[in-house]
Amino acid sequence: MRHRTFIAVASVVAALAAVVVAVLVLDARAKDHVARGVKVAGVDVGGLTPSQARAKLQADLVTPLQAPIKVNHGSKTWTLSARRAHLTADVDAMVDEAMARSREGNPFGRAIRQATGGAVNARLPAEVSFSRTAVHRLVTRVENSVNRRPVDAKIDYHADSLGQVRSKVGLAVRAQALEDQIDRAVARPGGTRRFVAATRKIHPKVTTKELAKKYPAIIVVDRSNFRLRLFKHLKLAKTYGIAVGQQGLETPAGLYDVQDKQVDPAWHVPNSAWAGSLAGRVIPPGPADPLKARWMGFNGGAGIHGTAEDASIGSAASHGCIRMHVPDVIELYDQVSVGDPVYIA
């Protein structure tokens, strides 16, 4: 009876010893391999030794990330290399984390998992870093090459004609969206490394089509030929003979606008030496007033007015103003408004 009991106990002990040995063997293998189901940045390293896991991560994660980032727009391409992006991957840290997750739990649990083919199902992030400043500089290079300011249509003034500077639509890279896309992709294996720089149009405030509407009337004065030209919606409407300022009191050249309009204006005599005893006085409309019929002021004290001295038309005879025949100045007056340009050449 004792003999049978001893044999039974010995069998149990042997069985337990065998189980312990099996657990130790299986646990040792489990601790020397990455558990099944462990992935790093989508790369499956389950069942591999640390050295095998490092090799696989290098091949499947790090090497693809060395491909340069490329941005295209039209026929142009801008490139950001892994070196300029300061891209680094800590493969050892990724493997260490995979092993740490694999060794969680107790020896018996690890042995059971090893024997049955169980999995941990861990999804670990990549330990990859890069310079966001480098990405920003890449996008800035794209902007500097692609962006262009809109150009407003405007008048190109000449003594005898009007030209036009045509409007142009501007262009701007959608920089923040592009930078965000690249930031998300630089350290992500399997993601795209090529991007298209999306842009938006910037419309000018004044288009070529709108220019004529913006300028219903423009006065152009050709001093050397004693001509005043009226342009209506950028087309020549009529040419008038004029007198301009005499030597020393020249009509001022430049681009002005009609500042005020008056019918039968009084003459506010300038405080100038040439005015003599009249300086500073106000001469009411009448025979003594040289400003006849109409007044269109520009540049402060200068203006366009009618004159009784018809013989002066076609010469440099005034004290800086522009003289016109009375019928002409009346006709011109009704066709211009305050704010219309006056170009003196």
Tab-separated table of C-alpha atoms in Angstrom:
chain	number	residue	atom	x	y	z
A	1	MET	CA	0.000	0.000	0.000
A	2	ARG	CA	2.809	2.384	0.937
A	3	HIS	CA	4.601	1.473	-2.253
A	4	ARG	CA	1.607	2.413	-4.399
A	5	THR	CA	1.192	5.684	-2.536
A	6	PHE	CA	4.821	6.550	-3.063
A	7	ILE	CA	4.556	5.826	-6.757
A	8	ALA	CA	1.474	8.011	-7.044
A	9	VAL	CA	3.130	10.905	-5.225
A	10	ALA	CA	6.250	10.543	-7.318
A	11	SER	CA	4.157	10.616	-10.480
A	12	VAL	CA	2.433	13.790	-9.385
A	13	VAL	CA	5.745	15.405	-8.494
A	14	ALA	CA	7.209	14.390	-11.812
A	15	ALA	CA	4.203	15.750	-13.631
A	16	LEU	CA	4.424	19.021	-11.755
A	17	ALA	CA	8.125	19.213	-12.468
A	18	ALA	CA	7.445	18.634	-16.123
A	19	VAL	CA	4.850	21.390	-16.109
A	20	VAL	CA	7.244	23.762	-14.369
A	21	VAL	CA	9.974	22.956	-16.868
A	22	ALA	CA	7.554	23.443	-19.761
A	23	VAL	CA	6.389	26.779	-18.326
A	24	LEU	CA	9.970	27.930	-17.868
A	25	VAL	CA	10.918	26.891	-21.396
A	26	LEU	CA	7.861	28.493	-22.943
A	27	ASP	CA	8.245	31.631	-20.834
A	28	ALA	CA	11.902	31.919	-21.778
A	29	ARG	CA	10.960	31.777	-25.426
A	30	ALA	CA	8.173	34.259	-24.864
A	31	LYS	CA	10.566	36.688	-23.198
A	32	ASP	CA	13.059	36.349	-26.043
A	33	HIS	CA	10.546	37.061	-28.824
A	34	VAL	CA	8.060	39.785	-29.577
A	35	ALA	CA	4.580	38.502	-28.824
A	36	ARG	CA	2.282	37.739	-31.717
A	37	GLY	CA	-0.076	40.570	-32.547
A	38	VAL	CA	2.400	43.369	-31.721
A	39	LYS	CA	2.657	45.991	-34.461
A	40	VAL	CA	4.791	49.120	-34.553
A	41	ALA	CA	3.390	51.872	-36.800
A	42	GLY	CA	1.537	49.160	-38.704
A	43	VAL	CA	4.624	46.943	-39.125
A	44	ASP	CA	3.958	43.440	-37.746
A	45	VAL	CA	6.907	42.346	-35.573
A	46	GLY	CA	5.089	39.564	-33.740
A	47	GLY	CA	7.074	36.364	-33.255
A	48	LEU	CA	10.417	37.994	-34.069
A	49	THR	CA	13.528	38.237	-31.955
A	50	PRO	CA	14.667	41.757	-31.081
A	51	SER	CA	17.340	41.701	-33.787
A	52	GLN	CA	14.835	40.458	-36.348
A	53	ALA	CA	12.348	43.114	-35.272
A	54	ARG	CA	14.992	45.825	-35.653
A	55	ALA	CA	15.842	44.633	-39.157
A	56	LYS	CA	12.185	44.562	-40.184
A	57	LEU	CA	11.458	48.015	-38.779
A	58	GLN	CA	14.528	49.370	-40.563
A	59	ALA	CA	13.379	47.888	-43.873
A	60	ASP	CA	9.627	48.459	-43.646
A	61	LEU	CA	9.456	51.699	-41.657
A	62	VAL	CA	12.702	53.660	-41.694
A	63	THR	CA	13.809	53.071	-45.296
A	64	PRO	CA	10.487	54.229	-46.847
A	65	LEU	CA	10.637	57.358	-44.702
A	66	GLN	CA	13.947	58.277	-46.336
A	67	ALA	CA	12.124	59.019	-49.586
A	68	PRO	CA	12.019	62.803	-50.088
A	69	ILE	CA	8.857	64.851	-49.746
A	70	LYS	CA	7.967	66.450	-53.090
A	71	VAL	CA	5.543	69.296	-53.765
A	72	ASN	CA	4.330	69.988	-57.293
A	73	HIS	CA	2.628	72.959	-58.869
A	74	GLY	CA	2.371	73.031	-62.622
A	75	SER	CA	5.767	72.085	-64.010
A	76	LYS	CA	7.649	73.045	-60.841
A	77	THR	CA	8.746	70.683	-58.081
A	78	TRP	CA	10.137	71.444	-54.616
A	79	THR	CA	11.871	68.750	-52.568
A	80	LEU	CA	12.509	68.180	-48.865
A	81	SER	CA	15.020	65.424	-48.195
A	82	ALA	CA	15.011	63.313	-45.041
A	83	ARG	CA	18.330	64.916	-44.099
A	84	ARG	CA	17.007	68.469	-44.426
A	85	ALA	CA	13.882	67.440	-42.543
A	86	HIS	CA	16.127	66.111	-39.731
A	87	LEU	CA	14.132	62.875	-39.852
A	88	THR	CA	15.252	60.374	-37.193
A	89	ALA	CA	13.777	57.028	-36.101
A	90	ASP	CA	14.641	55.412	-32.744
A	91	VAL	CA	14.389	51.761	-33.779
A	92	ASP	CA	15.905	50.499	-30.522
A	93	ALA	CA	13.271	52.339	-28.483
A	94	MET	CA	10.491	50.885	-30.649
A	95	VAL	CA	11.814	47.308	-30.204
A	96	ASP	CA	12.278	47.840	-26.470
A	97	GLU	CA	8.660	48.954	-26.164
A	98	ALA	CA	7.503	45.958	-28.219
A	99	MET	CA	9.447	43.608	-25.921
A	100	ALA	CA	8.136	45.334	-22.810
A	101	ARG	CA	4.558	44.852	-23.976
A	102	SER	CA	5.346	41.233	-24.821
A	103	ARG	CA	6.693	40.525	-21.302
A	104	GLU	CA	3.694	41.898	-19.455
A	105	GLY	CA	1.849	39.452	-17.170
A	106	ASN	CA	3.147	36.381	-15.280
A	107	PRO	CA	5.264	33.435	-16.472
A	108	PHE	CA	2.303	31.047	-16.551
A	109	GLY	CA	0.237	33.415	-18.662
A	110	ARG	CA	3.116	34.023	-21.068
A	111	ALA	CA	3.699	30.262	-21.335
A	112	ILE	CA	0.028	29.587	-22.094
A	113	ARG	CA	0.065	32.319	-24.732
A	114	GLN	CA	3.236	30.881	-26.245
A	115	ALA	CA	1.852	27.328	-26.283
A	116	THR	CA	-1.534	28.236	-27.721
A	117	GLY	CA	-0.420	30.876	-30.231
A	118	GLY	CA	-2.198	33.636	-28.362
A	119	ALA	CA	-1.655	37.280	-29.287
A	120	VAL	CA	-1.181	40.538	-27.381
A	121	ASN	CA	-2.774	42.729	-30.062
A	122	ALA	CA	-0.723	45.833	-29.231
A	123	ARG	CA	-0.547	48.769	-31.659
A	124	LEU	CA	2.532	50.823	-30.864
A	125	PRO	CA	3.377	54.225	-32.363
A	126	ALA	CA	6.528	54.922	-34.339
A	127	GLU	CA	9.329	56.718	-32.507
A	128	VAL	CA	10.046	59.104	-35.383
A	129	SER	CA	10.851	62.807	-35.143
A	130	PHE	CA	11.357	65.557	-37.709
A	131	SER	CA	11.746	69.319	-37.934
A	132	ARG	CA	8.476	71.169	-38.389
A	133	THR	CA	10.563	74.253	-39.108
A	134	ALA	CA	12.034	72.488	-42.138
A	135	VAL	CA	8.533	71.708	-43.395
A	136	HIS	CA	7.507	75.339	-42.893
A	137	ARG	CA	10.537	76.480	-44.882
A	138	LEU	CA	9.603	74.115	-47.716
A	139	VAL	CA	6.093	75.565	-47.879
A	140	THR	CA	7.543	79.090	-47.752
A	141	ARG	CA	9.727	78.266	-50.770
A	142	VAL	CA	6.625	77.116	-52.629
A	143	GLU	CA	4.769	80.310	-51.668
A	144	ASN	CA	7.633	82.549	-52.753
A	145	SER	CA	7.660	80.911	-56.162
A	146	VAL	CA	3.925	80.555	-56.783
A	147	ASN	CA	2.255	83.461	-55.021
A	148	ARG	CA	1.591	86.600	-57.021
A	149	ARG	CA	-0.246	89.733	-56.060
A	150	PRO	CA	-3.319	90.814	-58.003
A	151	VAL	CA	-2.867	93.835	-60.242
A	152	ASP	CA	-5.633	96.420	-60.385
A	153	ALA	CA	-6.439	97.873	-63.772
A	154	LYS	CA	-5.398	101.495	-63.979
A	155	ILE	CA	-4.954	104.380	-66.356
A	156	ASP	CA	-1.649	104.991	-68.098
A	157	TYR	CA	-1.706	108.738	-68.723
A	158	HIS	CA	-0.071	110.468	-71.715
A	159	ALA	CA	-0.213	114.052	-72.952
A	160	ASP	CA	-2.467	113.189	-75.894
A	161	SER	CA	-3.989	109.833	-74.988
A	162	LEU	CA	-4.926	107.306	-72.321
A	163	GLY	CA	-3.491	103.832	-72.051
A	164	GLN	CA	-4.492	101.018	-69.740
A	165	VAL	CA	-2.598	98.768	-67.382
A	166	ARG	CA	-4.632	95.589	-67.547
A	167	SER	CA	-5.753	93.859	-64.395
A	168	LYS	CA	-4.267	90.519	-63.375
A	169	VAL	CA	-5.673	87.871	-61.083
A	170	GLY	CA	-3.413	87.033	-58.152
A	171	LEU	CA	-2.602	83.565	-56.852
A	172	ALA	CA	-1.909	82.275	-53.338
A	173	VAL	CA	-0.884	78.833	-52.149
A	174	ARG	CA	-3.177	77.332	-49.515
A	175	ALA	CA	-0.121	77.229	-47.322
A	176	GLN	CA	-1.525	76.116	-43.987
A	177	ALA	CA	-3.413	73.202	-45.527
A	178	LEU	CA	-0.283	72.104	-47.411
A	179	GLU	CA	1.897	72.383	-44.310
A	180	ASP	CA	-0.583	70.356	-42.252
A	181	GLN	CA	-0.681	67.624	-44.913
A	182	ILE	CA	3.096	67.344	-44.988
A	183	ASP	CA	3.403	67.381	-41.187
A	184	ARG	CA	1.030	64.434	-40.984
A	185	ALA	CA	2.873	62.477	-43.687
A	186	VAL	CA	6.564	63.039	-42.967
A	187	ALA	CA	6.775	60.442	-40.175
A	188	ARG	CA	4.029	58.105	-41.402
A	189	PRO	CA	5.239	55.021	-43.272
A	190	GLY	CA	3.182	54.022	-46.248
A	191	GLY	CA	1.775	57.519	-46.661
A	192	THR	CA	2.166	59.678	-49.749
A	193	ARG	CA	5.437	61.539	-50.222
A	194	ARG	CA	4.159	63.672	-53.094
A	195	PHE	CA	1.802	66.624	-52.781
A	196	VAL	CA	0.157	69.146	-55.069
A	197	ALA	CA	0.182	72.750	-53.896
A	198	ALA	CA	-3.446	73.838	-54.024
A	199	THR	CA	-3.975	77.540	-54.703
A	200	ARG	CA	-6.712	80.141	-54.528
A	201	LYS	CA	-7.274	83.061	-56.859
A	202	ILE	CA	-7.123	86.623	-55.575
A	203	HIS	CA	-9.224	88.903	-57.715
A	204	PRO	CA	-8.167	92.520	-58.274
A	205	LYS	CA	-10.264	95.305	-56.827
A	206	VAL	CA	-10.577	96.914	-60.264
A	207	THR	CA	-10.733	94.738	-63.376
A	208	THR	CA	-10.029	95.860	-66.912
A	209	LYS	CA	-13.747	95.600	-67.712
A	210	GLU	CA	-14.608	97.845	-64.772
A	211	LEU	CA	-12.053	100.539	-65.585
A	212	ALA	CA	-14.145	102.436	-68.122
A	213	LYS	CA	-17.095	102.449	-65.731
A	214	LYS	CA	-14.893	103.739	-62.928
A	215	TYR	CA	-13.798	106.743	-65.014
A	216	PRO	CA	-16.828	108.335	-66.708
A	217	ALA	CA	-14.789	111.482	-67.411
A	218	ILE	CA	-11.072	112.334	-67.475
A	219	ILE	CA	-9.456	115.663	-68.367
A	220	VAL	CA	-5.999	115.543	-69.967
A	221	VAL	CA	-4.115	118.818	-70.445
A	222	ASP	CA	-1.296	118.967	-73.006
A	223	ARG	CA	0.482	122.167	-71.995
A	224	SER	CA	3.046	122.218	-74.790
A	225	ASN	CA	0.361	122.012	-77.480
A	226	PHE	CA	-2.274	124.082	-75.612
A	227	ARG	CA	-4.867	121.337	-75.806
A	228	LEU	CA	-7.372	120.023	-73.291
A	229	ARG	CA	-8.860	116.634	-74.098
A	230	LEU	CA	-11.999	115.237	-72.527
A	231	PHE	CA	-12.222	111.448	-72.368
A	232	LYS	CA	-15.573	109.801	-71.665
A	233	HIS	CA	-15.296	106.219	-70.423
A	234	LEU	CA	-11.672	106.213	-71.654
A	235	LYS	CA	-12.588	107.284	-75.199
A	236	LEU	CA	-11.725	110.706	-76.590
A	237	ALA	CA	-14.902	112.803	-76.608
A	238	LYS	CA	-13.602	116.265	-77.559
A	239	THR	CA	-10.484	118.411	-77.801
A	240	TYR	CA	-10.441	122.087	-76.749
A	241	GLY	CA	-7.950	124.890	-77.258
A	242	ILE	CA	-6.626	126.434	-74.027
A	243	ALA	CA	-4.168	128.879	-72.510
A	244	VAL	CA	-1.788	127.760	-69.755
A	245	GLY	CA	0.476	129.399	-67.192
A	246	GLN	CA	3.164	131.783	-68.353
A	247	GLN	CA	6.856	131.349	-67.634
A	248	GLY	CA	7.509	131.514	-63.913
A	249	LEU	CA	3.832	130.851	-63.174
A	250	GLU	CA	3.486	127.552	-65.022
A	251	THR	CA	0.403	125.402	-64.684
A	252	PRO	CA	1.555	122.621	-62.309
A	253	ALA	CA	2.151	119.250	-63.936
A	254	GLY	CA	0.822	116.107	-62.276
A	255	LEU	CA	-2.264	114.031	-61.646
A	256	TYR	CA	-5.037	115.794	-59.757
A	257	ASP	CA	-8.803	115.646	-59.596
A	258	VAL	CA	-11.662	118.114	-59.807
A	259	GLN	CA	-11.929	119.462	-56.263
A	260	ASP	CA	-14.786	121.928	-56.652
A	261	LYS	CA	-17.106	123.374	-59.281
A	262	GLN	CA	-18.686	126.818	-59.417
A	263	VAL	CA	-20.954	128.728	-61.770
A	264	ASP	CA	-20.003	132.417	-62.228
A	265	PRO	CA	-17.255	132.134	-59.627
A	266	ALA	CA	-15.780	134.975	-57.613
A	267	TRP	CA	-12.027	135.434	-57.874
A	268	HIS	CA	-10.148	134.863	-54.631
A	269	VAL	CA	-6.948	136.669	-55.484
A	270	PRO	CA	-3.820	134.852	-54.265
A	271	ASN	CA	-1.442	136.576	-51.871
A	272	SER	CA	1.236	136.686	-54.548
A	273	ALA	CA	3.516	139.461	-55.720
A	274	TRP	CA	2.096	139.397	-59.251
A	275	ALA	CA	-1.384	140.278	-57.859
A	276	GLY	CA	-0.172	143.675	-56.721
A	277	SER	CA	-2.783	145.689	-54.826
A	278	LEU	CA	-5.412	143.006	-55.498
A	279	ALA	CA	-3.573	140.390	-53.444
A	280	GLY	CA	-5.841	138.737	-50.887
A	281	ARG	CA	-9.021	140.397	-52.160
A	282	VAL	CA	-12.200	138.720	-53.436
A	283	ILE	CA	-13.404	140.015	-56.787
A	284	PRO	CA	-17.112	139.255	-57.334
A	285	PRO	CA	-18.453	138.108	-60.702
A	286	GLY	CA	-18.496	140.935	-63.201
A	287	PRO	CA	-16.265	142.844	-65.636
A	288	ALA	CA	-13.319	142.966	-63.186
A	289	ASP	CA	-13.420	139.228	-62.530
A	290	PRO	CA	-11.132	137.317	-64.943
A	291	LEU	CA	-12.816	133.980	-64.051
A	292	LYS	CA	-15.674	133.838	-66.511
A	293	ALA	CA	-18.728	131.579	-66.557
A	294	ARG	CA	-17.415	128.425	-64.889
A	295	TRP	CA	-14.719	127.194	-62.498
A	296	MET	CA	-13.320	123.667	-61.987
A	297	GLY	CA	-10.666	123.768	-59.300
A	298	PHE	CA	-7.752	121.356	-58.902
A	299	ASN	CA	-4.453	121.393	-56.955
A	300	GLY	CA	-5.655	123.858	-54.359
A	301	GLY	CA	-5.619	127.289	-56.022
A	302	ALA	CA	-5.332	126.332	-59.696
A	303	GLY	CA	-8.358	125.681	-61.872
A	304	ILE	CA	-10.017	125.625	-65.277
A	305	HIS	CA	-12.143	128.658	-66.117
A	306	GLY	CA	-13.557	130.712	-68.935
A	307	THR	CA	-11.829	133.880	-70.087
A	308	ALA	CA	-12.733	137.116	-71.811
A	309	GLU	CA	-9.246	137.209	-73.348
A	310	ASP	CA	-10.002	134.907	-76.268
A	311	ALA	CA	-6.783	135.967	-77.995
A	312	SER	CA	-4.752	134.324	-75.206
A	313	ILE	CA	-6.016	130.851	-76.119
A	314	GLY	CA	-3.165	128.889	-77.669
A	315	SER	CA	-0.471	130.573	-75.555
A	316	ALA	CA	1.203	130.593	-72.138
A	317	ALA	CA	-0.563	133.636	-70.730
A	318	SER	CA	-2.248	132.833	-67.392
A	319	HIS	CA	-1.004	132.966	-63.829
A	320	GLY	CA	-1.161	129.169	-63.537
A	321	CYS	CA	-4.800	128.438	-64.342
A	322	ILE	CA	-6.150	126.912	-67.549
A	323	ARG	CA	-8.192	129.324	-69.632
A	324	MET	CA	-10.913	128.260	-72.087
A	325	HIS	CA	-13.346	130.017	-74.406
A	326	VAL	CA	-16.541	130.647	-72.475
A	327	PRO	CA	-18.765	128.328	-74.619
A	328	ASP	CA	-16.137	125.591	-74.276
A	329	VAL	CA	-15.841	125.848	-70.498
A	330	ILE	CA	-19.629	125.785	-70.130
A	331	GLU	CA	-19.789	122.653	-72.279
A	332	LEU	CA	-16.954	120.986	-70.365
A	333	TYR	CA	-18.406	121.915	-66.972
A	334	ASP	CA	-21.580	119.931	-67.595
A	335	GLN	CA	-19.639	116.767	-68.463
A	336	VAL	CA	-17.344	116.412	-65.455
A	337	SER	CA	-17.928	115.870	-61.764
A	338	VAL	CA	-16.052	116.519	-58.558
A	339	GLY	CA	-13.507	113.715	-58.185
A	340	ASP	CA	-12.872	113.177	-61.902
A	341	PRO	CA	-9.136	113.006	-62.735
A	342	VAL	CA	-7.242	115.963	-64.171
A	343	TYR	CA	-3.900	115.040	-65.705
A	344	ILE	CA	-1.528	117.889	-66.554
A	345	ALA	CA	1.322	116.888	-68.893
